[in-house]
mmCIF file of C-alpha atoms in Angstrom:
data_model
loop_
_atom_site.group_PDB
_atom_site.id
_atom_site.type_symbol
_atom_site.label_atom_id
_atom_site.label_comp_id
_atom_site.label_asym_id
_atom_site.label_seq_id
_atom_site.Cartn_x
_atom_site.Cartn_y
_atom_site.Cartn_z
ATOM 1 C CA MET A 1 43.112 92.293 77.809
ATOM 2 C CA ALA A 2 44.657 89.556 79.959
ATOM 3 C CA PHE A 3 48.170 89.764 81.275
ATOM 4 C CA PRO A 4 50.601 87.000 80.182
ATOM 5 C CA ALA A 5 51.309 86.061 83.811
ATOM 6 C CA ALA A 6 47.582 85.657 84.505
ATOM 7 C CA GLN A 7 47.158 83.308 81.519
ATOM 8 C CA SER A 8 50.130 81.232 82.624
ATOM 9 C CA SER A 9 48.680 81.001 86.125
ATOM 10 C CA ARG A 10 45.290 79.878 84.754
ATOM 11 C CA ILE A 11 46.902 77.200 82.624
ATOM 12 C CA GLN A 12 48.879 75.928 85.609
ATOM 13 C CA GLY A 13 45.676 75.834 87.661
ATOM 14 C CA LEU A 14 43.867 73.857 84.975
ATOM 15 C CA LEU A 15 46.744 71.404 84.672
ATOM 16 C CA LEU A 16 46.824 70.934 88.440
ATOM 17 C CA SER A 17 43.069 70.297 88.476
ATOM 18 C CA LEU A 18 43.368 67.715 85.706
ATOM 19 C CA ALA A 19 46.192 65.968 87.546
ATOM 20 C CA ALA A 20 44.116 65.798 90.740
ATOM 21 C CA LEU A 21 41.130 64.372 88.871
ATOM 22 C CA SER A 22 43.249 61.696 87.229
ATOM 23 C CA LEU A 23 44.296 60.103 90.531
ATOM 24 C CA ALA A 24 43.357 56.454 90.744
ATOM 25 C CA PRO A 25 40.778 55.594 93.435
ATOM 26 C CA VAL A 26 43.471 53.710 95.362
ATOM 27 C CA GLN A 27 45.575 56.856 95.532
ATOM 28 C CA ALA A 28 42.683 59.072 96.535
ATOM 29 C CA GLY A 29 41.223 56.938 99.337
ATOM 30 C CA VAL A 30 38.977 58.083 102.153
ATOM 31 C CA MET A 31 40.618 60.583 104.436
ATOM 32 C CA GLY A 32 41.091 59.093 107.893
ATOM 33 C CA ALA A 33 40.481 55.510 106.787
ATOM 34 C CA ALA A 34 43.015 52.868 107.695
ATOM 35 C CA PRO A 35 45.135 51.793 104.727
ATOM 36 C CA ALA A 36 43.984 48.500 103.246
ATOM 37 C CA LYS A 37 46.398 45.658 103.982
ATOM 38 C CA PRO A 38 46.226 42.242 102.327
ATOM 39 C CA MET A 39 43.461 40.212 104.020
ATOM 40 C CA PRO A 40 45.789 37.606 105.603
ATOM 41 C CA GLU A 41 47.814 40.397 107.225
ATOM 42 C CA ALA A 42 44.707 42.265 108.421
ATOM 43 C CA ILE A 43 43.298 39.057 109.908
ATOM 44 C CA SER A 44 46.607 38.247 111.608
ATOM 45 C CA VAL A 45 46.819 41.717 113.185
ATOM 46 C CA SER A 46 43.197 41.407 114.346
ATOM 47 C CA ARG A 47 43.828 37.970 115.868
ATOM 48 C CA LYS A 48 46.818 39.310 117.805
ATOM 49 C CA ALA A 49 44.780 42.238 119.120
ATOM 50 C CA ALA A 50 41.888 39.949 120.095
ATOM 51 C CA THR A 51 44.261 37.595 121.900
ATOM 52 C CA ALA A 52 45.820 40.526 123.773
ATOM 53 C CA VAL A 53 42.344 41.618 124.912
ATOM 54 C CA LEU A 54 41.419 38.142 126.151
ATOM 55 C CA GLU A 55 44.761 37.713 127.909
ATOM 56 C CA LYS A 56 44.425 41.241 129.334
ATOM 57 C CA SER A 57 48.005 41.965 128.315
ATOM 58 C CA GLY A 58 47.936 45.735 128.678
ATOM 59 C CA THR A 59 45.925 48.566 130.139
ATOM 60 C CA SER A 60 42.294 48.936 129.161
ATOM 61 C CA SER A 61 43.005 52.016 127.042
ATOM 62 C CA CYS A 62 45.937 50.312 125.301
ATOM 63 C CA LEU A 63 43.834 47.242 124.508
ATOM 64 C CA THR A 64 41.003 49.445 123.252
ATOM 65 C CA GLY A 65 43.381 51.232 120.895
ATOM 66 C CA LYS A 66 44.952 48.002 119.703
ATOM 67 C CA LEU A 67 41.617 46.330 118.969
ATOM 68 C CA THR A 68 40.123 49.482 117.443
ATOM 69 C CA ASN A 69 43.043 49.930 115.051
ATOM 70 C CA ALA A 70 43.044 46.247 114.131
ATOM 71 C CA LEU A 71 39.313 46.186 113.390
ATOM 72 C CA LEU A 72 39.477 49.423 111.404
ATOM 73 C CA GLY A 73 42.302 47.912 109.361
ATOM 74 C CA LEU A 74 40.348 44.694 108.847
ATOM 75 C CA SER A 75 37.248 46.650 107.849
ATOM 76 C CA SER A 76 39.293 48.655 105.348
ATOM 77 C CA SER A 77 40.800 45.476 103.877
ATOM 78 C CA CYS A 78 37.354 43.876 103.637
ATOM 79 C CA GLU A 79 36.046 46.945 101.828
ATOM 80 C CA ALA A 80 38.977 46.959 99.406
ATOM 81 C CA GLN A 81 38.356 43.263 98.611
ATOM 82 C CA GLY A 82 34.575 43.594 98.457
ATOM 83 C CA ASP A 83 34.398 40.922 101.168
ATOM 84 C CA ARG A 84 31.042 40.629 102.975
ATOM 85 C CA SER A 85 31.870 37.604 105.137
ATOM 86 C CA PRO A 86 30.660 37.354 108.751
ATOM 87 C CA LEU A 87 34.186 38.283 109.881
ATOM 88 C CA CYS A 88 34.059 41.466 107.804
ATOM 89 C CA GLU A 89 30.553 42.255 109.041
ATOM 90 C CA LEU A 90 31.825 41.929 112.626
ATOM 91 C CA ALA A 91 34.701 44.312 111.876
ATOM 92 C CA ASN A 92 32.364 46.804 110.189
ATOM 93 C CA GLN A 93 29.859 46.708 113.057
ATOM 94 C CA ALA A 94 32.525 47.079 115.743
ATOM 95 C CA ALA A 95 34.152 49.953 113.850
ATOM 96 C CA VAL A 96 30.978 52.048 114.121
ATOM 97 C CA THR A 97 30.261 51.175 117.758
ATOM 98 C CA THR A 98 31.182 53.815 120.324
ATOM 99 C CA GLY A 99 31.957 53.535 124.027
ATOM 100 C CA TRP A 100 33.653 50.151 124.053
ATOM 101 C CA SER A 101 33.512 48.427 127.439
ATOM 102 C CA MET A 102 35.876 45.631 128.398
ATOM 103 C CA GLU A 103 32.924 43.224 128.158
ATOM 104 C CA PHE A 104 32.203 44.385 124.587
ATOM 105 C CA MET A 105 35.866 44.001 123.633
ATOM 106 C CA GLU A 106 36.023 40.481 125.093
ATOM 107 C CA ARG A 107 32.826 39.414 123.296
ATOM 108 C CA THR A 108 34.052 40.918 120.033
ATOM 109 C CA SER A 109 37.478 39.290 120.445
ATOM 110 C CA LYS A 110 35.985 35.836 121.057
ATOM 111 C CA GLU A 111 33.716 36.193 118.035
ATOM 112 C CA LEU A 112 36.600 37.446 115.880
ATOM 113 C CA LEU A 113 38.763 34.468 116.831
ATOM 114 C CA LYS A 114 35.886 32.065 116.227
ATOM 115 C CA LEU A 115 35.102 33.533 112.802
ATOM 116 C CA SER A 116 38.758 33.513 111.796
ATOM 117 C CA ASP A 117 39.169 29.863 112.891
ATOM 118 C CA THR A 118 41.587 30.664 115.677
ATOM 119 C CA PRO A 119 41.169 29.063 119.095
ATOM 120 C CA VAL A 120 40.009 31.492 121.751
ATOM 121 C CA ALA A 121 42.768 32.382 124.193
ATOM 122 C CA THR A 122 42.072 31.450 127.777
ATOM 123 C CA THR A 123 42.663 33.727 130.711
ATOM 124 C CA PRO A 124 44.524 32.031 133.589
#
């Protein structure tokens, strides 16, 4: 014989499970992934980060963080749009690369600006 409180608790558990399963994929998302921004915004943020790297406007660790976050955001936006362009491939490849050197960041920044049709910033 089940207790009334136990049945109520089971029903609440089932309802909670059903609610969790009914979340739209956009709401569920991948834990730890950058939120997907509209592509123009993600590209703009990435261009700014790439320009900062090439102009060396910040410490190495700050520039690494800025470019990393921008490329993760761009990669997330590309994934959300189903975009497989060379720019998105660059973002995806950079996002899985570890141990970024300044040389790697500069190369990646130049390529990002080239692929996004933005002139490469020059260092004085």
